[in-house]
Short mmCIF file of C-alpha atoms in Angstrom, two decimals:
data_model
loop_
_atom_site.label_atom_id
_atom_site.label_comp_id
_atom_site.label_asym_id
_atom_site.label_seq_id
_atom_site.Cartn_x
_atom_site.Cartn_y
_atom_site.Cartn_z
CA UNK A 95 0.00 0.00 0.00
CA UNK A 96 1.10 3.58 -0.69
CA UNK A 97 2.66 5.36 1.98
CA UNK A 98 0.72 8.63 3.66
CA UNK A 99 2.39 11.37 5.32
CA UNK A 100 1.36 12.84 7.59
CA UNK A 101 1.95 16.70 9.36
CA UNK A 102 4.68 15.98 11.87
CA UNK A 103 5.11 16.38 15.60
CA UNK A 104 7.54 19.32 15.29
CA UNK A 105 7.21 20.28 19.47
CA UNK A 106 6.39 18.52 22.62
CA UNK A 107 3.94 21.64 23.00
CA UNK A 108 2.57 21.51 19.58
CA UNK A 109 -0.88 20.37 18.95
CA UNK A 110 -1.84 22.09 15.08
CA UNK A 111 0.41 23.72 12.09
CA UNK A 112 -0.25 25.29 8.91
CA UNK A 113 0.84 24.10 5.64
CA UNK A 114 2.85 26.82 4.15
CA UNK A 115 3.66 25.71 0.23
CA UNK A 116 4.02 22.73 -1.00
CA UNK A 117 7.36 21.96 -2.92
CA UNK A 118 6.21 19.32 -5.29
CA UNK A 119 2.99 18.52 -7.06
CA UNK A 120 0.58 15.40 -7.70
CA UNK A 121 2.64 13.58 -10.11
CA UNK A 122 6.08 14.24 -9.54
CA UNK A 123 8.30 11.73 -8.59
CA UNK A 124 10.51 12.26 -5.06
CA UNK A 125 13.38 10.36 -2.80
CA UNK A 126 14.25 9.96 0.27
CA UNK A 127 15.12 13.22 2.08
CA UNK A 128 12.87 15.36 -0.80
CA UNK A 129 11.31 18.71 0.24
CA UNK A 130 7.46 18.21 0.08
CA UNK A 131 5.96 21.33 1.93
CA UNK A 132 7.04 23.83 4.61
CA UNK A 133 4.79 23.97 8.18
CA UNK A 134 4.03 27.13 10.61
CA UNK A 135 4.24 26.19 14.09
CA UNK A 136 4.18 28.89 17.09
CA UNK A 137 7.64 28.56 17.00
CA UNK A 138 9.31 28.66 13.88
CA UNK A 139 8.86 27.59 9.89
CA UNK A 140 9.97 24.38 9.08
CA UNK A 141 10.55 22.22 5.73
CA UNK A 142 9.21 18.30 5.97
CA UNK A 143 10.87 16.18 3.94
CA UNK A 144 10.05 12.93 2.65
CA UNK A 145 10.65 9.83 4.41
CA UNK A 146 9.57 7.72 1.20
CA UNK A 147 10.45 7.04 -2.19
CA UNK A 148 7.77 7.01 -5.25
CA UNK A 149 5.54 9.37 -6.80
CA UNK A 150 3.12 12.10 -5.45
CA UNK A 151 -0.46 10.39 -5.69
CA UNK A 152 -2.56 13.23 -3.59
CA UNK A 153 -2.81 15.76 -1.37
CA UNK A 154 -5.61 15.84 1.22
CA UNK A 155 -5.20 19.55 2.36
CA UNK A 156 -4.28 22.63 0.46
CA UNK A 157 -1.93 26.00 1.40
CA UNK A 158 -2.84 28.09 4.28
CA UNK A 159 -4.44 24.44 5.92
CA UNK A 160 -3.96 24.47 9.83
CA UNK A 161 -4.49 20.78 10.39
CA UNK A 162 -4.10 18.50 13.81
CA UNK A 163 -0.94 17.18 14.18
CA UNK A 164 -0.19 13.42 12.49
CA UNK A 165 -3.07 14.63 10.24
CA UNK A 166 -2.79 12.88 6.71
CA UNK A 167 -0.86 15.28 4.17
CA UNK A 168 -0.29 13.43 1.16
CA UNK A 169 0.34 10.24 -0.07
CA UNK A 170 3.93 8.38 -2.22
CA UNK A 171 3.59 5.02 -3.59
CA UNK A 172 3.48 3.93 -7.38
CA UNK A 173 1.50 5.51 -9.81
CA UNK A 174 -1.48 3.95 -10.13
CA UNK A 175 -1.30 2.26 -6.49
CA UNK A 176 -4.43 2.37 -4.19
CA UNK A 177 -4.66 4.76 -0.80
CA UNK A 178 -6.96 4.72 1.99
CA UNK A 179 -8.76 8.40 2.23
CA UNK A 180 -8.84 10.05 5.78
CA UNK A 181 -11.82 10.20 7.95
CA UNK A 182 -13.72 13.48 7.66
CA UNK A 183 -12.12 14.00 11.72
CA UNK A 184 -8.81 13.09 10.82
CA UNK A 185 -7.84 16.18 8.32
CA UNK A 186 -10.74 18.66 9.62
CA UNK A 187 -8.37 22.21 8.95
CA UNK A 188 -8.85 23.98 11.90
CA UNK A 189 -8.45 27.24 9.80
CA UNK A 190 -8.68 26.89 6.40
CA UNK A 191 -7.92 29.96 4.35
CA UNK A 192 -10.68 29.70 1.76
CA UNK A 193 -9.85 31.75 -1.45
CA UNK A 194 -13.35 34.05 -2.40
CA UNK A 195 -12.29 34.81 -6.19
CA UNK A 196 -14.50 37.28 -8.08
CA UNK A 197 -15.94 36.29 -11.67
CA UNK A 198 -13.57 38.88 -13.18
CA UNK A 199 -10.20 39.91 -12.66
CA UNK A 200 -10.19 43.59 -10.22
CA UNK A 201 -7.59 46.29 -11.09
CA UNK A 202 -5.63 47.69 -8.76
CA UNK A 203 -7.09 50.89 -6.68
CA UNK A 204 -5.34 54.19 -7.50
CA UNK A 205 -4.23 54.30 -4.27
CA UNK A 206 -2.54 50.70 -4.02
CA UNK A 207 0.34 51.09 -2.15
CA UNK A 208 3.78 49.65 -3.54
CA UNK A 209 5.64 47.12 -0.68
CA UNK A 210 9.66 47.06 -1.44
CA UNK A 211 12.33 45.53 0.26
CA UNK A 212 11.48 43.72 3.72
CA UNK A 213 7.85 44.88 3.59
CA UNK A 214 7.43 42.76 -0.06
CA UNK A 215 9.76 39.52 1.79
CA UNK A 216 7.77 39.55 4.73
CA UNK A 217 4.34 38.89 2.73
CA UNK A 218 5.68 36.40 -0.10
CA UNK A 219 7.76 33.31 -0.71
CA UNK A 220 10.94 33.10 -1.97
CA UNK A 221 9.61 31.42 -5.26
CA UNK A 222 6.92 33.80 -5.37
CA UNK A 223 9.13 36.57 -5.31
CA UNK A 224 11.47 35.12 -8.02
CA UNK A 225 8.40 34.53 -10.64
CA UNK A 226 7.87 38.22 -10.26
CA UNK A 227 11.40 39.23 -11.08
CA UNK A 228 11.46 37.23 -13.86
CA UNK A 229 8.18 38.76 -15.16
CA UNK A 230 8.79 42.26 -13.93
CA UNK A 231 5.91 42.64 -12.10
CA UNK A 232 5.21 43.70 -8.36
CA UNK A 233 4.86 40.76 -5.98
CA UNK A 234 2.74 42.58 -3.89
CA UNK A 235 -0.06 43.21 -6.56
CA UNK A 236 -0.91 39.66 -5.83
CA UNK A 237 -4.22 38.17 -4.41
CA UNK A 238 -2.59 36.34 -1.60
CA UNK A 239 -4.29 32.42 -1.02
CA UNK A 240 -1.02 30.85 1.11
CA UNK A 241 -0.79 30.40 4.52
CA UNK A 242 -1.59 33.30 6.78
CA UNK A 243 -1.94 35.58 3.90
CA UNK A 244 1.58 34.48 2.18
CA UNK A 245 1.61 35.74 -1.32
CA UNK A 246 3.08 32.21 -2.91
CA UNK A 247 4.47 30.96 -6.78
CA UNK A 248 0.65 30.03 -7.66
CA UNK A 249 -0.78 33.77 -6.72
CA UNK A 250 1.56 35.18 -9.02
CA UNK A 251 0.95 32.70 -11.95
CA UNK A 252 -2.79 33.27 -11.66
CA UNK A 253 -2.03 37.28 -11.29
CA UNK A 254 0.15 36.86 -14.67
CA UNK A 255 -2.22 34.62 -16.44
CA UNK A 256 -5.73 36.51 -15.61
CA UNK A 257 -4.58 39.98 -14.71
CA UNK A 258 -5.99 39.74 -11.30
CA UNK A 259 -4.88 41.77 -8.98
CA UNK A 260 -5.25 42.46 -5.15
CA UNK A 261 -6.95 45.74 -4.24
CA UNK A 262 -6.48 48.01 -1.40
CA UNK A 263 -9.89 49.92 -0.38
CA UNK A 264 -9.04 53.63 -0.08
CA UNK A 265 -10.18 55.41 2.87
CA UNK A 266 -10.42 58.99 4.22
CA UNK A 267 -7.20 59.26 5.84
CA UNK A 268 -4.85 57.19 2.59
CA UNK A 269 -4.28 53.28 1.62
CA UNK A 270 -3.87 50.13 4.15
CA UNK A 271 -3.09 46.88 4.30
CA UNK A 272 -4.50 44.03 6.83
CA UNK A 273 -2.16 41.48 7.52
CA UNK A 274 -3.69 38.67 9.50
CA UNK A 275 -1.04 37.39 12.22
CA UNK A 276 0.49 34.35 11.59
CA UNK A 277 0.56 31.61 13.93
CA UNK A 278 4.20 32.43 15.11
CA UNK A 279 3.59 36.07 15.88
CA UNK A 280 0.16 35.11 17.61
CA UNK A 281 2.77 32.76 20.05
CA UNK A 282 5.09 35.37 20.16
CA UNK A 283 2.22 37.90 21.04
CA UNK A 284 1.37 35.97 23.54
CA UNK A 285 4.59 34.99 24.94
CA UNK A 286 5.85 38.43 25.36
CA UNK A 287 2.73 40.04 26.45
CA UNK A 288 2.18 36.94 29.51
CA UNK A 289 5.80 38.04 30.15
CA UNK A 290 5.40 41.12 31.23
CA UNK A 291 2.09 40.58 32.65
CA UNK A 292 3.92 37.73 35.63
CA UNK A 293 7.55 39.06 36.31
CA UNK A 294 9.10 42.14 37.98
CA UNK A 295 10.97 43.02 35.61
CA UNK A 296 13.38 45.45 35.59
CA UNK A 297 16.56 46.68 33.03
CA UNK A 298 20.04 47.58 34.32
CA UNK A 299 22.22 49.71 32.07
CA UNK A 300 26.33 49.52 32.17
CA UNK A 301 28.60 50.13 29.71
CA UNK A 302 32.75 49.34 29.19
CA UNK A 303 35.21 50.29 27.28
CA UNK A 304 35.51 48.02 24.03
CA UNK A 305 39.10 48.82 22.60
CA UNK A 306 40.36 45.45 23.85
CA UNK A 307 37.58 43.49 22.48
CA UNK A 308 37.98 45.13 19.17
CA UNK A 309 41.54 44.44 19.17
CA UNK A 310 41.21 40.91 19.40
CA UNK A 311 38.44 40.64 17.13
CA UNK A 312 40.91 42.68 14.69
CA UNK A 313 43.53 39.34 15.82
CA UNK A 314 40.73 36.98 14.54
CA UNK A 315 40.04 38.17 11.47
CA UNK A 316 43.54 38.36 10.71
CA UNK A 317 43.96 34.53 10.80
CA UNK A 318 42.07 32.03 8.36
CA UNK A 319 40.67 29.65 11.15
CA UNK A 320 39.45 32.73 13.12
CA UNK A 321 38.37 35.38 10.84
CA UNK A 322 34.57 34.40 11.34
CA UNK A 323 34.17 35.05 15.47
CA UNK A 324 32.53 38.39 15.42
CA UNK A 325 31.88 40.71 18.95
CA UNK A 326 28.89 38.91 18.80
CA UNK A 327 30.55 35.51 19.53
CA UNK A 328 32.82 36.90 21.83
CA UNK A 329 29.80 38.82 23.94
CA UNK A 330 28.60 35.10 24.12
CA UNK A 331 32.01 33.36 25.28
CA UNK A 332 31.90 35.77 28.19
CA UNK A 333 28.27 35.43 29.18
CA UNK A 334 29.11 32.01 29.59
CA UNK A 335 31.73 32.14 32.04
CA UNK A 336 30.24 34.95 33.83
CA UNK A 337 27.23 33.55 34.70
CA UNK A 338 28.77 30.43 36.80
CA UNK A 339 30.15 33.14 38.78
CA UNK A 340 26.72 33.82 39.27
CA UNK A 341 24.09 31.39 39.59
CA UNK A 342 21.54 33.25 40.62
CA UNK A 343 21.28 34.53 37.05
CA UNK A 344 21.42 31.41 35.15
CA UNK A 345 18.46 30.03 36.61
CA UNK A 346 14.42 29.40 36.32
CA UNK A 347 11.69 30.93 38.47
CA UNK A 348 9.11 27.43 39.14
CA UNK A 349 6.54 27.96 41.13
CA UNK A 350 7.87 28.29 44.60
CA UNK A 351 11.17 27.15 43.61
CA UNK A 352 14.40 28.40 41.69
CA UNK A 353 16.18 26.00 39.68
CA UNK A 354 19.77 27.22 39.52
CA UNK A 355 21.79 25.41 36.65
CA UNK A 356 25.62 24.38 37.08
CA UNK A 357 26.12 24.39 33.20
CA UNK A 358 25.05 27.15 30.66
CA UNK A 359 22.49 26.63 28.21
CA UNK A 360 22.70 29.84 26.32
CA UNK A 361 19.82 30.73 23.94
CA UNK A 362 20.44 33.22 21.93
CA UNK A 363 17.68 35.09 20.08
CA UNK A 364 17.87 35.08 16.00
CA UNK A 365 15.95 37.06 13.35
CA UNK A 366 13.85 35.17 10.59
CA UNK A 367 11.63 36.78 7.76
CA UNK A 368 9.02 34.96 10.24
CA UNK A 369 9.28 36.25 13.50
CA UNK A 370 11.67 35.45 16.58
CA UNK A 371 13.24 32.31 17.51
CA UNK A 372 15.70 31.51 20.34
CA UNK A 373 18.25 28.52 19.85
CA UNK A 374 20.20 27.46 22.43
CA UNK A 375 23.51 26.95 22.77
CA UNK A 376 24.21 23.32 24.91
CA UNK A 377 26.74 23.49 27.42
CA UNK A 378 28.34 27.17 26.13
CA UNK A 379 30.72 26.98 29.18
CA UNK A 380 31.81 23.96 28.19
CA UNK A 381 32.61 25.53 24.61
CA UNK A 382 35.89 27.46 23.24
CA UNK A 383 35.27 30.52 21.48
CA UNK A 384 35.59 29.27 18.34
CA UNK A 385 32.95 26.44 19.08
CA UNK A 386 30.61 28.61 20.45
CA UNK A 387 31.28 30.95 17.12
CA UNK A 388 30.52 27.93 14.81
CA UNK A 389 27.90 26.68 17.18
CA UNK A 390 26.14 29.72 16.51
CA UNK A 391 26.77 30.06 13.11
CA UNK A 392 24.92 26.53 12.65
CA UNK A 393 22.11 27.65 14.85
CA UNK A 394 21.50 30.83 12.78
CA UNK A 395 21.50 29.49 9.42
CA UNK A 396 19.08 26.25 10.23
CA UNK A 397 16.41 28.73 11.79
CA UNK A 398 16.76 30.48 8.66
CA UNK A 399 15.82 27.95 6.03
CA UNK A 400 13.38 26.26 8.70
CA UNK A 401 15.75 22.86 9.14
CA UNK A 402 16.26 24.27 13.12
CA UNK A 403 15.11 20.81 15.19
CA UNK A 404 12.46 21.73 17.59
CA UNK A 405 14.44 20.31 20.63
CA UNK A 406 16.95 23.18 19.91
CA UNK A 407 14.83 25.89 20.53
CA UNK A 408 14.21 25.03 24.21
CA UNK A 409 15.82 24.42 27.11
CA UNK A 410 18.03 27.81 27.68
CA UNK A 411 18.74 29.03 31.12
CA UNK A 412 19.85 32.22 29.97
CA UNK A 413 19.32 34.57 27.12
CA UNK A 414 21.59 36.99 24.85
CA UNK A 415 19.61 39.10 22.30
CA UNK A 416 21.88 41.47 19.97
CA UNK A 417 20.82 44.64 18.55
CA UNK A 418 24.01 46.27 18.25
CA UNK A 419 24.30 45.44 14.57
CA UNK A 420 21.27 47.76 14.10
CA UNK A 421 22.54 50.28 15.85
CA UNK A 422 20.34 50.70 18.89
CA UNK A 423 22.21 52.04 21.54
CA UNK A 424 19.69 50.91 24.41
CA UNK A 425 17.15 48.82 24.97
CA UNK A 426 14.80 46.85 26.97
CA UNK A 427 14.79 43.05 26.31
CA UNK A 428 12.10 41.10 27.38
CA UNK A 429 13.02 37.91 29.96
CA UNK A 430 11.72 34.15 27.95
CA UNK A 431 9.93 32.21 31.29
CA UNK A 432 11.29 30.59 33.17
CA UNK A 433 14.38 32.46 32.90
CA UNK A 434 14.92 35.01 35.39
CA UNK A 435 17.43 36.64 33.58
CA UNK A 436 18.17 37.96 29.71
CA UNK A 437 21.29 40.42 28.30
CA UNK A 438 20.88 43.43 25.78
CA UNK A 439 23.57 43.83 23.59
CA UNK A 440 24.24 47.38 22.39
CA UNK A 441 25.62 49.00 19.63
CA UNK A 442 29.62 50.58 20.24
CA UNK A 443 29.45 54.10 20.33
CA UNK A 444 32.44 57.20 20.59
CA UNK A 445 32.49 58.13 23.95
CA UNK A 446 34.62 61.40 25.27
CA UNK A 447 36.77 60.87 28.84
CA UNK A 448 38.99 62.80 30.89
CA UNK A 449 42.59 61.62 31.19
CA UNK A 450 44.91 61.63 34.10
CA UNK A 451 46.78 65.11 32.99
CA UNK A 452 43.33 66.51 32.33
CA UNK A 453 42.92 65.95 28.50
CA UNK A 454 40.26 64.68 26.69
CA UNK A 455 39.89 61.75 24.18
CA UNK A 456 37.18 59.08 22.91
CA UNK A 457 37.31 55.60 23.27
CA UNK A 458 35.15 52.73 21.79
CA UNK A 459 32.20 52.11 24.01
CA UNK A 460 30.20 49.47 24.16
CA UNK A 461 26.71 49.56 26.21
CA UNK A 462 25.11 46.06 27.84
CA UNK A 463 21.70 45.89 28.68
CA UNK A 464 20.32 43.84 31.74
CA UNK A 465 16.65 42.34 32.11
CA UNK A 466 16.14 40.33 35.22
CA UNK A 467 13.16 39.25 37.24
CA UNK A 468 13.28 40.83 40.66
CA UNK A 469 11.29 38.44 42.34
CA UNK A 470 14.12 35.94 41.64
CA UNK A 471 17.17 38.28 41.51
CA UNK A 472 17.50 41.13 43.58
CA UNK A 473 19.06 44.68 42.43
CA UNK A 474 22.58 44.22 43.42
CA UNK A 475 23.44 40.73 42.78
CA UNK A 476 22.14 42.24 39.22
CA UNK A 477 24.21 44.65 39.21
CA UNK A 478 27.28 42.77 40.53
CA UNK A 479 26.76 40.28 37.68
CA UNK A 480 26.57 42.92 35.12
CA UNK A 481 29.31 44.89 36.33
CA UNK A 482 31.77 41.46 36.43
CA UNK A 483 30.32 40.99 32.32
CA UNK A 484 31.50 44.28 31.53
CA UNK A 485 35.25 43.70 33.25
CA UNK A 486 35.76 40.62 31.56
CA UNK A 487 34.66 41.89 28.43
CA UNK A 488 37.00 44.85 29.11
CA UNK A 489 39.54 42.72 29.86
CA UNK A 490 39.08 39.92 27.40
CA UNK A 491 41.84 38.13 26.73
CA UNK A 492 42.62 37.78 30.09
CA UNK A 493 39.28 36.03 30.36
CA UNK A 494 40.79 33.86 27.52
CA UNK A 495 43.79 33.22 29.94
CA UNK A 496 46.09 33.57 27.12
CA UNK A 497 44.36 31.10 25.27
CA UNK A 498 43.84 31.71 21.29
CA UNK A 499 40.25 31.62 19.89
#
């Protein structure tokens, strides 16, 4: 008998998904380890490949689907073999985003507004995107029918083929857009807002003078093995030792209990055209700064093409989030439950100081921001802990005891 797939238990916590776009169609023949179709869980996007080899017989949902997990997907056998349909119960969508196509093509309002750059990413696939390039056409002038609103390849075949076009209704005060919140940012929503709503949280600001730090990341990038550790990595390396200096920080608020961890599970928080997700680094203090560097580095690049395993995105007792490379000079991150604890990383900025014989001069500065939950960590221990970050950052290859990368 052919072999169904079905949607995947990508989280312990996971209990629906949304089909995003299916890579192959009825018909096409796949192997082992073949992209069939991308999912939307609260946590991240992720690409399901296939665990069989044959042809594509059928699909039993479509794009923009939000099915039970282990619902039946599709099905690979031999062409021509039999299948056994679903129950009506089994592949229910929870939310199925029904397309409601006029009889005739619409124009696009005078006032349509024109999306570019991140704004036209964030609403449409990568293959979408490309079909539009090739044709020379605006992406965004598509009717979206994907997942969440996601403007995918067929929208823009059907917007090429019939002219039809997604209009913006005009109002008194100019042109809008509705974007309906995908499942990820509903989590994240909810997350962030439940938060702030249970801790005490409050954000201590130091800062330290970065000429070392630069130094040595001027060392690494002189040397082929090296050049890839950025500040970044190195912000990381230190957060790591630090904290066992301080276990009151790298610890969870339970209940009535703190849990204070004697390793470092550092999650670090990563940008996606998606949303947010937080990897985390296992055992970090275990790690040289060149693991932690490549470490990261692997992290990074499978949340961004959705191959990031679910386990990985749990489990950290401590959180780094980096703005710096934006430029934000301070900041107030938000602490991820059950963590009592989460750094700010700041951009480096010129700052004047006074020397001994009364002159004046700049120096690199670099500014750390400190989110911690004060019914688990009181002010100064805080402050202590963030004050010991920014010396051994300051002093970094000490911290390194003379130890290359």
């Amino acid at each position: 008998m052919a072999n169904q797939v079905q949607l995947p238990q990508m989280g312990l916590s996971e209990e629906s998904a949304v089909i995003g776009e299916f890579y192959v169609s009825v018909g096409d023949a796949v192997q082992v380890g073949t992209r069939l179709f991308s999912i939307e869980t609260g946590k991240s996007v992720f690409d399901v490949e296939s665990e069989f080899e044959g042809e594509v017989l059928v699909f039993f949902c479509e794009e923009g689907d939000e099915l039970p997990i282990q619902a039946p997907v599709m099905v690979i056998g031999e062409a021509g073999e039999t299948y056994e349909a679903p129950k009506a119960e089994e592949n229910k969508p929870q939310a199925a985003k029904e397309e409601k196509a006029d009889s005739a093509p619409k124009p696009l309002a005078a006032t349509e507004p024109v999306f570019t750059g991140a704004a036209q990413d964030a609403l449409s696939s990568p293959r979408a995107r490309t079909l539009a390039d090739k044709a020379g056409v605006n992406v965004s002038q598509a009717r979206p029918t994907g997942a969440e609103g996601l403007i995918i390849e067929r929208d823009v075949k059907r917007m090429l083929d019939t002219g039809e076009m997604a209009a913006v209704p005009a109002t008194a005060d100019g042109a809008y857009q509705d974007i309906p919140l995908t499942m990820m940012r509903k989590t994240i929503a909810k997350a962030m807002h439940q938060s702030i709503q249970s801790m005490a949280q409050l954000t201590h600001t130091a800062s330290f003078d970065a000429t070392q730090l630069l130094a040595y990341r001027a060392q690494c990038k002189a040397q082929p093995d090296t050049k890839g550790i950025t500040l970044g990595d190195m912000v990381l390396f230190a957060v790591s030792r630090t904290l066992l200096q301080f276990p009151e920080m790298n610890a969870h608020l339970l209940d009535d209990t703190i849990r204070r961890f004697q390793g470092v599970n550092l999650a670090v928080a990563v940008d996606i055209p998606a949303g947010l997700v937080v990897p985390v680094i296992r055992n970090a203090d275990k790690l040289s700064l060149l693991e932690i560097s490549n470490e990261m580095k692997r992290l990074a690049a499978a949340c961004q093409d959705g191959s990031i395993a679910p386990e990985l995105l749990t489990g950290g007792s401590f959180t780094v989030s980096n703005l710096g490379n934006l430029g934000i000079e301070s900041f107030t991150p938000i602490i991820n439950p059950p963590q009592v604890g989460i750094l700010g990383v700041d951009t480096i900025t010129l700052r004047p100081r006074r020397a001994d014989n009364g002159t004046v001069g700049f120096y690199d500065c670099m500014t750390l921001s400190l989110t911690y939950d004060h019914r688990a960590v009181d002010g100064a221990p805080a402050s202590r802990f963030l004050q010991a970050l920014c010396q051994n950052l300051a002093t970094f290859q000490s911290l390194l005891g003379g130890k290359n990368a």
